[in-house]
PDB file of C-alpha atoms and ligand atoms in Angstrom:
ATOM      1  CA  UNK U   1      11.117 -11.960  -3.437  1.00 96.00           C
ATOM      2  CA  UNK U   2       7.302 -12.100  -2.863  1.00 98.00           C
ATOM      3  CA  UNK U   3       5.663  -8.817  -2.530  1.00 98.00           C
ATOM      4  CA  UNK U   4       1.863  -8.237  -1.996  1.00 98.00           C
ATOM      5  CA  UNK U   5       0.588  -4.774  -3.050  1.00 99.00           C
ATOM      6  CA  UNK U   6      -2.742  -3.867  -1.273  1.00 99.00           C
ATOM      7  CA  UNK U   7      -4.879  -1.076  -2.298  1.00 98.00           C
ATOM      8  CA  UNK U   8      -7.908  -0.214  -0.056  1.00 98.00           C
ATOM      9  CA  UNK U   9     -11.301   1.806  -0.801  1.00 98.00           C
ATOM     10  CA  UNK U  10     -11.905   3.813  -3.759  1.00 98.00           C
ATOM     11  CA  UNK U  11      -8.370   3.015  -5.410  1.00 98.00           C
ATOM     12  CA  UNK U  12     -10.392   0.943  -7.867  1.00 98.00           C
ATOM     13  CA  UNK U  13     -11.763   4.408  -8.991  1.00 98.00           C
ATOM     14  CA  UNK U  14      -8.389   6.028  -9.811  1.00 98.00           C
ATOM     15  CA  UNK U  15      -8.606   7.713 -13.077  1.00 96.00           C
ATOM     16  CA  UNK U  16     -12.066   8.765 -12.376  1.00 97.00           C
ATOM     17  CA  UNK U  17     -11.775  10.182  -8.780  1.00 96.00           C
ATOM     18  CA  UNK U  18     -10.458  13.596  -8.382  1.00 96.00           C
ATOM     19  CA  UNK U  19      -7.864  13.207 -11.063  1.00 96.00           C
ATOM     20  CA  UNK U  20      -6.365  16.643  -9.884  1.00 95.00           C
ATOM     21  CA  UNK U  21      -5.344  14.951  -6.751  1.00 96.00           C
ATOM     22  CA  UNK U  22      -4.740  11.443  -7.652  1.00 96.00           C
ATOM     23  CA  UNK U  23      -3.683  11.552 -11.239  1.00 94.00           C
ATOM     24  CA  UNK U  24      -5.180  10.336 -14.506  1.00 96.00           C
ATOM     25  CA  UNK U  25      -3.897   6.830 -14.322  1.00 97.00           C
ATOM     26  CA  UNK U  26      -6.413   4.188 -13.683  1.00 98.00           C
ATOM     27  CA  UNK U  27      -6.124   1.222 -11.224  1.00 98.00           C
ATOM     28  CA  UNK U  28      -5.429  -0.915 -14.085  1.00 98.00           C
ATOM     29  CA  UNK U  29      -2.383   1.469 -15.255  1.00 98.00           C
ATOM     30  CA  UNK U  30      -1.198   1.078 -11.656  1.00 98.00           C
ATOM     31  CA  UNK U  31      -1.015  -2.469 -11.790  1.00 98.00           C
ATOM     32  CA  UNK U  32       0.782  -2.632 -15.041  1.00 98.00           C
ATOM     33  CA  UNK U  33       3.386   0.113 -14.256  1.00 98.00           C
ATOM     34  CA  UNK U  34       4.017  -1.303 -10.696  1.00 98.00           C
ATOM     35  CA  UNK U  35       3.876  -4.985 -12.027  1.00 98.00           C
ATOM     36  CA  UNK U  36       6.469  -3.900 -14.770  1.00 98.00           C
ATOM     37  CA  UNK U  37       8.805  -2.420 -12.177  1.00 98.00           C
ATOM     38  CA  UNK U  38       8.541  -5.527 -10.137  1.00 98.00           C
ATOM     39  CA  UNK U  39       9.244  -8.169 -13.034  1.00 97.00           C
ATOM     40  CA  UNK U  40      12.338  -5.894 -14.001  1.00 98.00           C
ATOM     41  CA  UNK U  41      13.643  -6.522 -10.372  1.00 97.00           C
ATOM     42  CA  UNK U  42      12.485 -10.179 -10.417  1.00 96.00           C
ATOM     43  CA  UNK U  43      10.133  -9.719  -7.737  1.00 97.00           C
ATOM     44  CA  UNK U  44       6.940 -11.844  -7.632  1.00 97.00           C
ATOM     45  CA  UNK U  45       4.092  -9.392  -7.070  1.00 98.00           C
ATOM     46  CA  UNK U  46       0.533 -10.045  -6.126  1.00 98.00           C
ATOM     47  CA  UNK U  47      -2.034  -7.277  -6.369  1.00 98.00           C
ATOM     48  CA  UNK U  48      -5.245  -6.866  -4.175  1.00 99.00           C
ATOM     49  CA  UNK U  49      -7.769  -4.128  -3.927  1.00 98.00           C
ATOM     50  CA  UNK U  50     -10.832  -4.148  -1.856  1.00 98.00           C
ATOM     51  CA  UNK U  51     -13.343  -1.697  -0.726  1.00 98.00           C
ATOM     52  CA  UNK U  52     -13.950  -3.503   2.567  1.00 98.00           C
ATOM     53  CA  UNK U  53     -11.974  -3.473   5.757  1.00 98.00           C
ATOM     54  CA  UNK U  54     -12.520  -7.172   6.609  1.00 98.00           C
ATOM     55  CA  UNK U  55     -11.503  -8.462   3.043  1.00 98.00           C
ATOM     56  CA  UNK U  56      -8.339  -6.455   3.451  1.00 99.00           C
ATOM     57  CA  UNK U  57      -7.750  -8.092   6.805  1.00 99.00           C
ATOM     58  CA  UNK U  58      -8.440 -11.560   5.635  1.00 98.00           C
ATOM     59  CA  UNK U  59      -5.918 -10.833   2.825  1.00 99.00           C
ATOM     60  CA  UNK U  60      -3.188  -9.735   5.080  1.00 98.00           C
ATOM     61  CA  UNK U  61      -3.678 -12.997   7.165  1.00 98.00           C
ATOM     62  CA  UNK U  62      -3.474 -14.858   4.176  1.00 98.00           C
ATOM     63  CA  UNK U  63      -0.086 -13.206   3.305  1.00 98.00           C
ATOM     64  CA  UNK U  64       1.021 -14.412   6.855  1.00 98.00           C
ATOM     65  CA  UNK U  65       0.198 -17.971   5.926  1.00 98.00           C
ATOM     66  CA  UNK U  66       1.725 -17.662   2.472  1.00 98.00           C
ATOM     67  CA  UNK U  67       4.830 -16.433   3.774  1.00 98.00           C
ATOM     68  CA  UNK U  68       4.904 -13.220   1.804  1.00 98.00           C
ATOM     69  CA  UNK U  69       8.288 -11.459   2.235  1.00 98.00           C
ATOM     70  CA  UNK U  70       6.973  -7.730   2.057  1.00 98.00           C
ATOM     71  CA  UNK U  71       3.892  -5.666   1.710  1.00 98.00           C
ATOM     72  CA  UNK U  72       3.116  -2.541   0.211  1.00 99.00           C
ATOM     73  CA  UNK U  73      -0.347  -1.067   1.452  1.00 99.00           C
ATOM     74  CA  UNK U  74      -2.554   1.914   0.643  1.00 98.00           C
ATOM     75  CA  UNK U  75      -5.291   1.649   2.971  1.00 98.00           C
ATOM     76  CA  UNK U  76      -7.207   4.686   1.549  1.00 98.00           C
ATOM     77  CA  UNK U  77      -9.418   6.334   3.986  1.00 98.00           C
ATOM     78  CA  UNK U  78      -8.896   3.434   6.390  1.00 98.00           C
ATOM     79  CA  UNK U  79      -5.458   4.923   6.997  1.00 98.00           C
ATOM     80  CA  UNK U  80      -6.859   7.445   9.251  1.00 98.00           C
ATOM     81  CA  UNK U  81      -9.118   5.390  11.510  1.00 98.00           C
ATOM     82  CA  UNK U  82      -8.782   1.554  11.054  1.00 98.00           C
ATOM     83  CA  UNK U  83      -7.247   0.013  14.175  1.00 98.00           C
ATOM     84  CA  UNK U  84      -8.350  -3.412  12.690  1.00 98.00           C
ATOM     85  CA  UNK U  85      -5.978  -2.943   9.634  1.00 99.00           C
ATOM     86  CA  UNK U  86      -3.385  -1.495  12.104  1.00 98.00           C
ATOM     87  CA  UNK U  87      -3.533  -4.712  14.453  1.00 98.00           C
ATOM     88  CA  UNK U  88      -3.626  -6.926  11.282  1.00 99.00           C
ATOM     89  CA  UNK U  89      -0.365  -5.313   9.997  1.00 99.00           C
ATOM     90  CA  UNK U  90       1.299  -5.603  13.503  1.00 98.00           C
ATOM     91  CA  UNK U  91       0.171  -9.339  13.954  1.00 98.00           C
ATOM     92  CA  UNK U  92       1.493 -10.669  10.572  1.00 98.00           C
ATOM     93  CA  UNK U  93       4.940  -9.320  11.149  1.00 98.00           C
ATOM     94  CA  UNK U  94       5.651  -8.920   7.479  1.00 98.00           C
ATOM     95  CA  UNK U  95       7.699  -5.673   6.790  1.00 98.00           C
ATOM     96  CA  UNK U  96       5.142  -3.317   5.237  1.00 98.00           C
ATOM     97  CA  UNK U  97       5.253   0.060   3.572  1.00 99.00           C
ATOM     98  CA  UNK U  98       2.632   2.391   3.732  1.00 98.00           C
ATOM     99  CA  UNK U  99       2.022   4.368   0.398  1.00 98.00           C
ATOM    100  CA  UNK U 100      -0.322   7.315  -0.320  1.00 98.00           C
ATOM    101  CA  UNK U 101      -0.828   8.744  -3.885  1.00 98.00           C
ATOM    102  CA  UNK U 102      -1.311  12.125  -2.578  1.00 98.00           C
ATOM    103  CA  UNK U 103       0.514  14.358  -0.055  1.00 98.00           C
ATOM    104  CA  UNK U 104      -1.723  13.434   3.017  1.00 98.00           C
ATOM    105  CA  UNK U 105       0.228  15.800   4.941  1.00 97.00           C
ATOM    106  CA  UNK U 106      -0.900  18.885   3.063  1.00 97.00           C
ATOM    107  CA  UNK U 107      -4.557  18.199   2.673  1.00 97.00           C
ATOM    108  CA  UNK U 108      -7.500  18.118   5.250  1.00 97.00           C
ATOM    109  CA  UNK U 109      -6.220  17.821   8.775  1.00 96.00           C
ATOM    110  CA  UNK U 110      -7.897  14.172   9.239  1.00 97.00           C
ATOM    111  CA  UNK U 111      -5.642  12.929   6.397  1.00 98.00           C
ATOM    112  CA  UNK U 112      -2.397  13.693   8.071  1.00 97.00           C
ATOM    113  CA  UNK U 113      -3.178  11.106  10.832  1.00 98.00           C
ATOM    114  CA  UNK U 114      -2.271   7.511  10.056  1.00 98.00           C
ATOM    115  CA  UNK U 115      -2.876   4.721  12.541  1.00 98.00           C
ATOM    116  CA  UNK U 116      -0.930   2.335  10.531  1.00 98.00           C
ATOM    117  CA  UNK U 117       2.261   4.522  10.381  1.00 98.00           C
ATOM    118  CA  UNK U 118       3.799   3.035  13.485  1.00 98.00           C
ATOM    119  CA  UNK U 119       3.420  -0.457  12.380  1.00 98.00           C
ATOM    120  CA  UNK U 120       4.956   0.093   9.124  1.00 98.00           C
ATOM    121  CA  UNK U 121       8.495   0.314   8.413  1.00 98.00           C
ATOM    122  CA  UNK U 122       8.255   3.276   6.068  1.00 98.00           C
ATOM    123  CA  UNK U 123       5.792   5.905   5.069  1.00 98.00           C
ATOM    124  CA  UNK U 124       5.921   7.316   1.354  1.00 98.00           C
ATOM    125  CA  UNK U 125       3.308   9.850   0.087  1.00 98.00           C
ATOM    126  CA  UNK U 126       2.691  12.617  -2.643  1.00 98.00           C
ATOM    127  CA  UNK U 127       4.532  10.785  -5.488  1.00 98.00           C
ATOM    128  CA  UNK U 128       1.473   9.128  -7.228  1.00 97.00           C
ATOM    129  CA  UNK U 129       2.335   5.728  -8.698  1.00 98.00           C
ATOM    130  CA  UNK U 130       5.873   6.332  -8.388  1.00 98.00           C
ATOM    131  CA  UNK U 131       5.665   6.053  -4.743  1.00 98.00           C
ATOM    132  CA  UNK U 132       4.740   2.125  -5.152  1.00 98.00           C
ATOM    133  CA  UNK U 133       7.874   1.908  -7.182  1.00 98.00           C
ATOM    134  CA  UNK U 134       9.901   3.390  -4.366  1.00 98.00           C
ATOM    135  CA  UNK U 135       8.231   1.084  -1.961  1.00 98.00           C
ATOM    136  CA  UNK U 136       9.451  -2.013  -4.066  1.00 98.00           C
ATOM    137  CA  UNK U 137      12.990  -0.544  -3.986  1.00 98.00           C
ATOM    138  CA  UNK U 138      12.868  -0.034  -0.286  1.00 98.00           C
ATOM    139  CA  UNK U 139      11.552  -3.581   0.366  1.00 98.00           C
ATOM    140  CA  UNK U 140      14.256  -5.227  -1.862  1.00 98.00           C
ATOM    141  CA  UNK U 141      17.003  -3.285  -0.292  1.00 97.00           C
ATOM    142  CA  UNK U 142      16.009  -4.198   3.191  1.00 96.00           C
ATOM    143  CA  UNK U 143      15.424  -8.004   2.169  1.00 95.00           C
ATOM    144  CA  UNK U 144      18.929  -8.047   0.474  1.00 93.00           C
ATOM    145  CA  UNK U 145      20.421  -6.684   3.413  1.00 92.00           C
ATOM    146  CA  UNK U 146      18.823  -9.185   5.847  1.00 84.00           C
TER     147      UNK U 146
HETATM  148  C1  DQA H 201      -4.940   8.204  -0.107  1.00 52.31           C
HETATM  149  C2  DQA H 201      -5.035   9.254   0.866  1.00 52.31           C
HETATM  150  C3  DQA H 201      -6.475   9.160   1.774  1.00 52.31           C
HETATM  151  O1  DQA H 201      -6.725  10.186   2.588  1.00 52.31           O
HETATM  152  C4  DQA H 201      -7.623   8.892   0.947  1.00 52.31           C
HETATM  153  O2  DQA H 201      -8.766   8.650   1.479  1.00 52.31           O
HETATM  154  C5  DQA H 201      -7.281   7.684  -0.177  1.00 52.31           C
HETATM  155  C6  DQA H 201      -6.148   7.847  -0.845  1.00 52.31           C
HETATM  156  C7  DQA H 201      -3.804   8.422  -1.127  1.00 52.31           C
HETATM  157  O3  DQA H 201      -3.272   7.507  -1.785  1.00 52.31           O
HETATM  158  O4  DQA H 201      -3.499   9.648  -1.395  1.00 52.31           O
HETATM  159  O5  DQA H 201      -8.204   7.003  -0.548  1.00 52.31           O
HETATM  160  O6  DQA H 201      -4.481   6.972   0.695  1.00 52.31           O
END
């Protein structure tokens, strides 16, 4: 199974950015930990991070052409207002799990709104990097039951 792991703006700053909220692990740690989990389960993972909305959309469209089986996306702050990313997820028709490191439902009010939620098959939040591992398991189980 081929899964793309997409991280949006400021997630390259993990470990530097508000460690009390996002943890001390860096983006490189995230890639290593999530990558190891994928390898153990024989999943082919592709990691992508961008601070730009258009580049994220270009990558999602590339996933369509490359027939990726599943997507894990943490759109960062775009979660809360990017209808363009929402539309991209809807149009590619690839099962997508939305992941957030922090508990977006227990922070500022604007963070509890996700405009991508309804086009994703599942939303995971507040479990730090563990949430990405859970997302792989969720996509695998769904794929194997198809
Ligand atoms: C985040 C939550 C967002 O509100 C925030 O803008 C982020 C990270 C998370 O992983 O908890 O950049 O998506």
